[in-house]
mmCIF file of C-alpha atoms in Angstrom:
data_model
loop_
_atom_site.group_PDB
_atom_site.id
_atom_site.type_symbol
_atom_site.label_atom_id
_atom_site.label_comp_id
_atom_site.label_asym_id
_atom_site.label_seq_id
_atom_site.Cartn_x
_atom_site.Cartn_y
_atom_site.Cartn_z
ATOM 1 C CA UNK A 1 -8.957 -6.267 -2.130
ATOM 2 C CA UNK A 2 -11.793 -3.595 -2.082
ATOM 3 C CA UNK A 3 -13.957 -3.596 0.983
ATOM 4 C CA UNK A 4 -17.773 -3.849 0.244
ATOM 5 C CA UNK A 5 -19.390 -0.181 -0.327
ATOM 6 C CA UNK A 6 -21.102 0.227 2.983
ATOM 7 C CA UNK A 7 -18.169 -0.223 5.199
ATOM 8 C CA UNK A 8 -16.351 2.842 3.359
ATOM 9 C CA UNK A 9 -17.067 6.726 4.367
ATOM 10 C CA UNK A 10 -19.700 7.734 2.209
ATOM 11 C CA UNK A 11 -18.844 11.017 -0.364
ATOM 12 C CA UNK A 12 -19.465 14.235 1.679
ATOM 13 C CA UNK A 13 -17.547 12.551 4.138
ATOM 14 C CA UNK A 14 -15.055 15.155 5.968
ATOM 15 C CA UNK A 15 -12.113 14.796 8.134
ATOM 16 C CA UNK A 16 -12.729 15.408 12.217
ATOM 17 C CA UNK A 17 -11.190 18.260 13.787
ATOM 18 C CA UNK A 18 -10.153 19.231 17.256
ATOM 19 C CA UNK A 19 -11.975 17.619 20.229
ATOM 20 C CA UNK A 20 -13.958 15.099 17.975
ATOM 21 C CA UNK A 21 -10.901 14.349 16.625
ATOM 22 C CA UNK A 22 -9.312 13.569 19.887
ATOM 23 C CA UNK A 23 -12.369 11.460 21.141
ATOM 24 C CA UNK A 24 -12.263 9.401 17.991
ATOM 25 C CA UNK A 25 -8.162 8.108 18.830
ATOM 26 C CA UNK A 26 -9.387 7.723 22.362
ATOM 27 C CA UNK A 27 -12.288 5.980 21.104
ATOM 28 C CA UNK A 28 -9.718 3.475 18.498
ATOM 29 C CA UNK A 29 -6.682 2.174 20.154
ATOM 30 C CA UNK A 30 -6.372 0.415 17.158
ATOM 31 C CA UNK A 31 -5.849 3.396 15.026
ATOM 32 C CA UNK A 32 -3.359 4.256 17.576
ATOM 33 C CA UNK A 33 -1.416 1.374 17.002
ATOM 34 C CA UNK A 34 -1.317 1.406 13.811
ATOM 35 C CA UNK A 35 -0.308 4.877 13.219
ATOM 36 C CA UNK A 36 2.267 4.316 15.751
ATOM 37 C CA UNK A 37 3.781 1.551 14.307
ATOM 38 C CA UNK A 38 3.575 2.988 10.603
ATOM 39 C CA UNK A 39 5.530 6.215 11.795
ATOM 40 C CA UNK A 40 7.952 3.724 13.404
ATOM 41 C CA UNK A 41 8.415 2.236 10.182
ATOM 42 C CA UNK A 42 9.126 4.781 8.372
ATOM 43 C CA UNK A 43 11.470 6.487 10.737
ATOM 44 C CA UNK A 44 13.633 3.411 10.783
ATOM 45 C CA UNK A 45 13.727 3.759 6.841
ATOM 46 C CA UNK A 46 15.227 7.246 6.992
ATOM 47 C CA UNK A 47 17.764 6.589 9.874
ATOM 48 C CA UNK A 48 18.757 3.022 8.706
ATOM 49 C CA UNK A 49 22.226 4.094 7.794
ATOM 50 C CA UNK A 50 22.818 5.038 11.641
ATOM 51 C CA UNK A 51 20.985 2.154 12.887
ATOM 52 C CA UNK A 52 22.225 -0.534 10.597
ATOM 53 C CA UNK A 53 25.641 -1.785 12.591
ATOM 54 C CA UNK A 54 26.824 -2.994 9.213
ATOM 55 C CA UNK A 55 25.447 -1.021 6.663
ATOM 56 C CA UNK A 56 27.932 -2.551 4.007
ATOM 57 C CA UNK A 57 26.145 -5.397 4.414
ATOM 58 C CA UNK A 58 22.896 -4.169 2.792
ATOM 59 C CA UNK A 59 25.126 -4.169 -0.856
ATOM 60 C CA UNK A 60 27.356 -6.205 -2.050
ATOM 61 C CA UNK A 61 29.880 -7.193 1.400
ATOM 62 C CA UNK A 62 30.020 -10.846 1.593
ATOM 63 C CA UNK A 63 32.063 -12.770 4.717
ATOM 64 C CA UNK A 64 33.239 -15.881 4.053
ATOM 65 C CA UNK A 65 34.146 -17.082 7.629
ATOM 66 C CA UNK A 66 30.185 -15.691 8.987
ATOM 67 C CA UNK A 67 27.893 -17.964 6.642
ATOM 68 C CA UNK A 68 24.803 -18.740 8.582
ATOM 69 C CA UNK A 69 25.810 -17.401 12.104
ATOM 70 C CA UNK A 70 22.921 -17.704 14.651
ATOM 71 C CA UNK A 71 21.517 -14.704 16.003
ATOM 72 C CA UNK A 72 23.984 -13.172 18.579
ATOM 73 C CA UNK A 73 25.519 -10.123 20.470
ATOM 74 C CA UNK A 74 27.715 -9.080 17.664
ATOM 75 C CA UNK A 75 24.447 -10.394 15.014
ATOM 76 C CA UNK A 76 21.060 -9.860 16.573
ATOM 77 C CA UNK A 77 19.255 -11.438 13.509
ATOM 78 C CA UNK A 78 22.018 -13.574 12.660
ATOM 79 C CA UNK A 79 23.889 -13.693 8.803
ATOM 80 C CA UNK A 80 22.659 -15.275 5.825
ATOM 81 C CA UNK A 81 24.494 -17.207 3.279
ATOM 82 C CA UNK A 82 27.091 -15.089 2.159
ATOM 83 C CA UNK A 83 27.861 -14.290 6.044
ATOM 84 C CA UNK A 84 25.972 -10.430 5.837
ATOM 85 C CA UNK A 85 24.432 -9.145 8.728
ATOM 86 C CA UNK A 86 20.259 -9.854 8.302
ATOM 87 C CA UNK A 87 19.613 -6.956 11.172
ATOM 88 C CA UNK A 88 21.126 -4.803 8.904
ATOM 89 C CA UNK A 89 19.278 -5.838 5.561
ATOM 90 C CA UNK A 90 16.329 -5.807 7.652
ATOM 91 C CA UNK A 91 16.711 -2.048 8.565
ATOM 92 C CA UNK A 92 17.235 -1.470 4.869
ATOM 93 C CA UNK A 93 14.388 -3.150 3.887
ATOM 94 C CA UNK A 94 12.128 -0.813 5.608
ATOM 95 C CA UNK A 95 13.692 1.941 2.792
ATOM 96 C CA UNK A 96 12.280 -0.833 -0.139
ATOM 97 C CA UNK A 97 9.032 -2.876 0.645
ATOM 98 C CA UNK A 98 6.900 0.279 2.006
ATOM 99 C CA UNK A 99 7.641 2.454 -0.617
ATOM 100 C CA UNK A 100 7.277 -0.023 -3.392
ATOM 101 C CA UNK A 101 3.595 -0.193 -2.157
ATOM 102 C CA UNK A 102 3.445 4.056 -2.011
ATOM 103 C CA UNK A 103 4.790 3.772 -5.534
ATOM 104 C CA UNK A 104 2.312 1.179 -6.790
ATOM 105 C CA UNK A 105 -0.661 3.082 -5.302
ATOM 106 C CA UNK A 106 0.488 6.252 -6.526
ATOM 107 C CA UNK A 107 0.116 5.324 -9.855
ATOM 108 C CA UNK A 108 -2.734 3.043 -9.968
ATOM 109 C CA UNK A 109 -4.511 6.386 -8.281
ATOM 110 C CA UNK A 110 -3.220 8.627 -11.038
ATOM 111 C CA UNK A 111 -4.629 6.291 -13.183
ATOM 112 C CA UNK A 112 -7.877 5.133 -11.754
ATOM 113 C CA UNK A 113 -8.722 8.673 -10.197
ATOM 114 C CA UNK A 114 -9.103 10.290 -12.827
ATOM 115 C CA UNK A 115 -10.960 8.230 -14.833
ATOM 116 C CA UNK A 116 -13.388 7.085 -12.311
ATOM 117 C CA UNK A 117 -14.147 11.019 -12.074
ATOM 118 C CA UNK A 118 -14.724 11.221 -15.547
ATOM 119 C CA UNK A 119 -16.911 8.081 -15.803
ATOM 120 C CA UNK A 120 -19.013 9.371 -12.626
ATOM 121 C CA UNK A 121 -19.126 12.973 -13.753
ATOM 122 C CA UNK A 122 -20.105 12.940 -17.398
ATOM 123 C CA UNK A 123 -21.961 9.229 -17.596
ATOM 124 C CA UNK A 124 -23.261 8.142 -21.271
ATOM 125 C CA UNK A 125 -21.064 6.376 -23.429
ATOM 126 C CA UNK A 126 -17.932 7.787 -21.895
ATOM 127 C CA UNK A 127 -18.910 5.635 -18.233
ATOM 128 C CA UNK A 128 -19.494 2.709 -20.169
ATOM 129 C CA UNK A 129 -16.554 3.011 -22.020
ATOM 130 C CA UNK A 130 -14.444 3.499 -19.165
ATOM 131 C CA UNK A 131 -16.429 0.638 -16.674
ATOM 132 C CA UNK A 132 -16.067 -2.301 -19.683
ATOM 133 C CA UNK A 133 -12.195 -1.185 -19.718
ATOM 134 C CA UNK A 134 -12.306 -2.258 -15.999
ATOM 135 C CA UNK A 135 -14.110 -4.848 -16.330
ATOM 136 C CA UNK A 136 -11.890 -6.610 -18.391
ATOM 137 C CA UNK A 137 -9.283 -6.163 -16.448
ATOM 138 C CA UNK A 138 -11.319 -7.356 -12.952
ATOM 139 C CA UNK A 139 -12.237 -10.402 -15.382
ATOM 140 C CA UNK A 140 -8.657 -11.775 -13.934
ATOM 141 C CA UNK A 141 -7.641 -12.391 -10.250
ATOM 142 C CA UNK A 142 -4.995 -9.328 -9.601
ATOM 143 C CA UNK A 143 -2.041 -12.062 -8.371
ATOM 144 C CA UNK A 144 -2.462 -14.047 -11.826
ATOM 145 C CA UNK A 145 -2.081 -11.209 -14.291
ATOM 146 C CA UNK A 146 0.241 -9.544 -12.165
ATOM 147 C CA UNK A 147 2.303 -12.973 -12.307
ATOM 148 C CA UNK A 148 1.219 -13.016 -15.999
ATOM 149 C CA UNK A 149 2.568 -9.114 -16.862
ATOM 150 C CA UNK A 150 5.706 -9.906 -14.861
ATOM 151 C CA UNK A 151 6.929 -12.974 -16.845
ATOM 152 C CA UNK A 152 7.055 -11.679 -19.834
ATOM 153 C CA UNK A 153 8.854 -8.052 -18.777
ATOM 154 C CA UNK A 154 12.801 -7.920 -17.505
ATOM 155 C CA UNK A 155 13.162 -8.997 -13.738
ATOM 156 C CA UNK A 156 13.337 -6.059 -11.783
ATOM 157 C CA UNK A 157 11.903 -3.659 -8.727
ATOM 158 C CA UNK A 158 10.675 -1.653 -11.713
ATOM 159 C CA UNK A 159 8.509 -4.267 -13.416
ATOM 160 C CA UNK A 160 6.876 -5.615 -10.044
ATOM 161 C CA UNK A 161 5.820 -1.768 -9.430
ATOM 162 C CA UNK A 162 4.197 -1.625 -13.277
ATOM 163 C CA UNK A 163 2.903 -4.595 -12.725
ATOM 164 C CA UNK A 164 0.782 -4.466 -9.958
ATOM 165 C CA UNK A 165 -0.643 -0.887 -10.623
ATOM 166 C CA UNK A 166 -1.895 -2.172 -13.903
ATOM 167 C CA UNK A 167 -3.491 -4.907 -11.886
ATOM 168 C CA UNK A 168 -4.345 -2.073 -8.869
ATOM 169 C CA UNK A 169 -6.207 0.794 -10.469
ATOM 170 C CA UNK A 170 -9.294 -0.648 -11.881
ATOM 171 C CA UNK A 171 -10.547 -0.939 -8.217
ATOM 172 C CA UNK A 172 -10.310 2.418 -7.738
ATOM 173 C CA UNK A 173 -12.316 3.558 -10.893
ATOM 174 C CA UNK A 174 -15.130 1.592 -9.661
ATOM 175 C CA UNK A 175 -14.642 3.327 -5.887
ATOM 176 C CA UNK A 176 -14.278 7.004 -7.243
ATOM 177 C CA UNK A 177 -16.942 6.339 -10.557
ATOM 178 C CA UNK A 178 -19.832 5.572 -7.542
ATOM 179 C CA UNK A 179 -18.849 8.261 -5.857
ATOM 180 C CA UNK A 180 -18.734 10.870 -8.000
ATOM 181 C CA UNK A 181 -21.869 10.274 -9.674
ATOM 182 C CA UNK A 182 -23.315 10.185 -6.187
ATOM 183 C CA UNK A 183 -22.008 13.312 -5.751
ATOM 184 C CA UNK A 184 -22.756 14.606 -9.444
ATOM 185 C CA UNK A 185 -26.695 13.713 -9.113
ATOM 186 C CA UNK A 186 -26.526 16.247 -6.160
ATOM 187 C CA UNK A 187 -28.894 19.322 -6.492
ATOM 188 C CA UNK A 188 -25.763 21.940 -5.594
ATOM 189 C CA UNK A 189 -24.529 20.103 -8.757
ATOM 190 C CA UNK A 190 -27.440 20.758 -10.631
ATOM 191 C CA UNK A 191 -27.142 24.791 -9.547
ATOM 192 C CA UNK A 192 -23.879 25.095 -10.339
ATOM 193 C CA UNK A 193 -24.605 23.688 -14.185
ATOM 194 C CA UNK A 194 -27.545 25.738 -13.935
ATOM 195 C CA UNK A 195 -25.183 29.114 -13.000
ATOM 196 C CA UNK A 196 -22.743 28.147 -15.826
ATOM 197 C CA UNK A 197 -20.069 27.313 -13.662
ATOM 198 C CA UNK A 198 -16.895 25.503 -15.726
ATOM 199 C CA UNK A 199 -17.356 21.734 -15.945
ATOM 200 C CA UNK A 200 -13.727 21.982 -14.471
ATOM 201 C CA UNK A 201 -14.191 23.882 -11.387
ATOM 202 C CA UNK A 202 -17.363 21.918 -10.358
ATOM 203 C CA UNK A 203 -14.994 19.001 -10.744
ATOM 204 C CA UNK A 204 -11.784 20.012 -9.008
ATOM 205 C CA UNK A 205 -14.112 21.958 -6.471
ATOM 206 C CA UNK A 206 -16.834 19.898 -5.690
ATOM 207 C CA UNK A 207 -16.626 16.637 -6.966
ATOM 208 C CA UNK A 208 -13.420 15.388 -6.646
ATOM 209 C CA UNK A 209 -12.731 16.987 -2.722
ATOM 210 C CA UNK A 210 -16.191 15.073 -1.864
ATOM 211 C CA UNK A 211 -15.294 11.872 -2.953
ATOM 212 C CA UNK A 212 -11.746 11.712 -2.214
ATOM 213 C CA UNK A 213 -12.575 10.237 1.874
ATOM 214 C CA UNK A 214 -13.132 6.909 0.943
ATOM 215 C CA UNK A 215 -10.195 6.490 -1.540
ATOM 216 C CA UNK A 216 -8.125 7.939 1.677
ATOM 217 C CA UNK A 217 -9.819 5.079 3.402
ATOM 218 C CA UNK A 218 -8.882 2.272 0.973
ATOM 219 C CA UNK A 219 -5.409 2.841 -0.239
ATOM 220 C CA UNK A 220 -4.448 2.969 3.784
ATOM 221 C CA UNK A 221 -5.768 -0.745 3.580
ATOM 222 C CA UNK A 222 -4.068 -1.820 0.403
ATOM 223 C CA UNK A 223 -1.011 -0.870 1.255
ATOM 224 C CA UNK A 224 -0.677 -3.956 3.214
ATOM 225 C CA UNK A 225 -1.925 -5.905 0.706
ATOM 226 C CA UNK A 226 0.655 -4.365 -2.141
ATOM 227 C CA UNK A 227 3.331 -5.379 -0.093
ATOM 228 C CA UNK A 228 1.762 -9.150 0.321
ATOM 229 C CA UNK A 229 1.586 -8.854 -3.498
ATOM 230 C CA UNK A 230 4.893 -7.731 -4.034
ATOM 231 C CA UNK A 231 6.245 -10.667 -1.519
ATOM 232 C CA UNK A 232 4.178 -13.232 -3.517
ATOM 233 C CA UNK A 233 6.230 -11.885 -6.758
ATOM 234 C CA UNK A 234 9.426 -11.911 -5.544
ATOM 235 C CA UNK A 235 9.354 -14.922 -3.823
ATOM 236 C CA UNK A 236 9.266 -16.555 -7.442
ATOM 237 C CA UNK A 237 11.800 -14.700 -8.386
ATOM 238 C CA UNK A 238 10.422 -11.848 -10.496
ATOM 239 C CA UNK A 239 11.225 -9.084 -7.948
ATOM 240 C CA UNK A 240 14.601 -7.298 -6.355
ATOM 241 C CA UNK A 241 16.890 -9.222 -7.631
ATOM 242 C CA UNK A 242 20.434 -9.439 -5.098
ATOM 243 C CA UNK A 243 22.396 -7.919 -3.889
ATOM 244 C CA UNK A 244 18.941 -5.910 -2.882
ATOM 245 C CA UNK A 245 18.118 -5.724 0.687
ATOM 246 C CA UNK A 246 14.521 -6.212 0.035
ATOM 247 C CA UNK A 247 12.314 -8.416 2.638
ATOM 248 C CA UNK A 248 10.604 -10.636 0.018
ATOM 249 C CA UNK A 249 13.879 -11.400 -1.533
ATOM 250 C CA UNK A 250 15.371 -12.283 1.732
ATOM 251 C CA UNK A 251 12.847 -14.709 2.518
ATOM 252 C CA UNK A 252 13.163 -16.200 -1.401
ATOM 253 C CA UNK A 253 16.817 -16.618 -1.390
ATOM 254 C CA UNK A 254 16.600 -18.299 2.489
ATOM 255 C CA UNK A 255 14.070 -20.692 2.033
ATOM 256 C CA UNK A 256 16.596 -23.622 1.309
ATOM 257 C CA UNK A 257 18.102 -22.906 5.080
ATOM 258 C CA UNK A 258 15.204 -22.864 6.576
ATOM 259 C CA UNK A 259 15.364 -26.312 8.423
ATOM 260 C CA UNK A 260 19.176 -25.779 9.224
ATOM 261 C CA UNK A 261 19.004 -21.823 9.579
ATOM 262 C CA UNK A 262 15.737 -20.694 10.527
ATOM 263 C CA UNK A 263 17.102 -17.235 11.183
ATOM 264 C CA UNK A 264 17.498 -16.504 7.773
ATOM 265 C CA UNK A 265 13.648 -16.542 6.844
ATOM 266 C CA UNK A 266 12.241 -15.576 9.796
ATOM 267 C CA UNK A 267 13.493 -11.787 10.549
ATOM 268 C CA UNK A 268 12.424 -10.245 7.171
ATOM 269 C CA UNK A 269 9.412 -12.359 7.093
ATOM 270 C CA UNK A 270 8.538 -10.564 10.391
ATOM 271 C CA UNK A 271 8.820 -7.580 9.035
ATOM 272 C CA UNK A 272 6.950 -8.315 6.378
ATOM 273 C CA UNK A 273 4.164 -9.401 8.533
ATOM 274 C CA UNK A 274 4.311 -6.419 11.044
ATOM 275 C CA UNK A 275 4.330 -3.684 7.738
ATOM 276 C CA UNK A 276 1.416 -4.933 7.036
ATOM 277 C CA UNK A 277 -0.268 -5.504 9.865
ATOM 278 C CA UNK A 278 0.199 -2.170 10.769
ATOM 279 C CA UNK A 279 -1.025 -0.306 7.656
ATOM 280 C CA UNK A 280 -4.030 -2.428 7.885
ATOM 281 C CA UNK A 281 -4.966 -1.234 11.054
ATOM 282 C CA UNK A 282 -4.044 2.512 10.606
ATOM 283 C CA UNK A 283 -6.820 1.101 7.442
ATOM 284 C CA UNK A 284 -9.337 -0.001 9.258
ATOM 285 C CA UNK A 285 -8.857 2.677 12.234
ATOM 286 C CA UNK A 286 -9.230 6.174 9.579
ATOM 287 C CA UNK A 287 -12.102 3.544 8.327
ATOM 288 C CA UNK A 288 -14.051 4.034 11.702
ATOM 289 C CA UNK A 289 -12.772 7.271 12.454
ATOM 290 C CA UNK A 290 -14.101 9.010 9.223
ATOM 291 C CA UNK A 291 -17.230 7.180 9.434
ATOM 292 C CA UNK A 292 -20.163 9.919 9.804
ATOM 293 C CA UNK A 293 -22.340 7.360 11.430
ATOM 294 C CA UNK A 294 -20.126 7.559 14.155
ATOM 295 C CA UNK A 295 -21.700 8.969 17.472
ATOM 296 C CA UNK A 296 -18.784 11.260 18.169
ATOM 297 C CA UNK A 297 -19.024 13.057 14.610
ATOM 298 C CA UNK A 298 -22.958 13.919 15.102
#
């Protein structure tokens, strides 16, 4: 879930600008791609509604007399088992999966930020404090307590997102806790205490903005694998519950068709597949790109 330490940015890291930033895309296709097909994504998310030919069919329509159509001109993807149009759920989709996983990592960085500063900044008993809190919860493989959390709290959209930022945020204590006591053992640091400058605004003005890159770096690679998580949950049935037009769902509720109506499974789990695909290689591009060992950023 977290890539090893040395293939992150390390803190003092900064953004490129201007030509160096143009030399670095021209330099990563990959990073190309990805951000290309992320913005793609996310456009057809805000203009499903005028894309979706049946956009009654991402509630509660049902059609009798169009169960399990194969994909055709009037059904590109084909209906499902209540005779709704999958191109259509699809589209919707894109407004469910993605932002689950921008929900999840929002919160498991409010969580984890914060105290990984605090555990990097002031070390002692605070840090250790802070780091056996994580380890405890590292002690379990994310998937398994997130399955764990999730049976025991009402089925819903709401529960997979607590779940899996409970499970999420530990990670990034341990990312931003190196970091900023990299940064913190710094001699600028040690001037600034020395001037009497606020414990607050050496924070917020040194030690957070310099360890900040490779967090950037890491959620754009786990938001691929939040959405795998979040498919791996629903698919048991502890997600979106129907009529939800949510991928994971989709592919949950169409397994038992898939020898007779392969349709059904096979259009949301491409989307599922090419969502994360994509983040992971707009991931592993800002990875490379934000890399100061790079030639073009000397």
């Amino acid at each position: 879930m977290i890539e090893a330490p040395s293939t992150l940015p390390t803190a003092g890291a900064r953004l490129p600008h201007g030509r160096a930033l143009r030399r670095g895309l021209a330099a990563n296709p990959l990073l190309v791609a990805g951000g290309v097909l992320s913005a793609l994504i996310v456009v057809i998310a805000l203009l499903a509604p005028l894309l979706a030919p049946y956009p009654a069919d991402a509630g509660t329509a049902t059609h009798p007399f169009l169960v399990l159509h194969p994909p055709s001109a009037q059904h590109w993807f084909g209906t499902d088992n209540v005779g709704r149009d999958i191109y259509s759920r699809v589209l919707y989709g894109a407004r469910i999966s993605p932002l689950i996983a921008v929900v999840v990592l929002a919160i498991a960085c409010a969580i984890g930020v914060p105290m990984g500063v605090a555990a990097g900044f002031f070390g002692g008993w605070l840090d250790e404090a802070i780091m056996r809190v994580t380890d405890i919860f590292l002690a379990f493989p994310p998937l398994l307590l997130a399955l764990a959390l999730a049976a025991v709290l009402p089925t819903s959209l709401t529960t997979v997102i607590i779940v899996i930022a409970l499970t999420w945020w530990p990670w990034y204590t341990r990312l931003i806790r190196g970091q900023a006591a990299s940064v913190a053992g710094r001699p600028y640091i040690d001037s600034c205490r020395a001037l009497g400058i606020s414990r607050s605004w050496i924070i917020f003005r040194h030690i957070l903005p310099n360890s900040v890159t490779p967090l950037i770096v890491q959620v754009s690679l786990d938001v691929g694998g939040v959405i795998l998580t979040v498919s791996a949950l629903s698919f048991l049935g502890l997600g979106a519950q129907d009529p939800t037009p949510d991928w994971e769902l989709m592919v949950s509720k169409g397994q038992n068709y898939f020898t007779t109506a392969w349709w059904v499974v096979t259009f949301p789990g491409i989307a599922i597949m090419v969502t994360a695909f994509a983040f992971t290689l707009l991931g592993d591009g800002l990875r490379d790109l934000m890399d100061p060992k790079r030639i073009f950023l000397r």
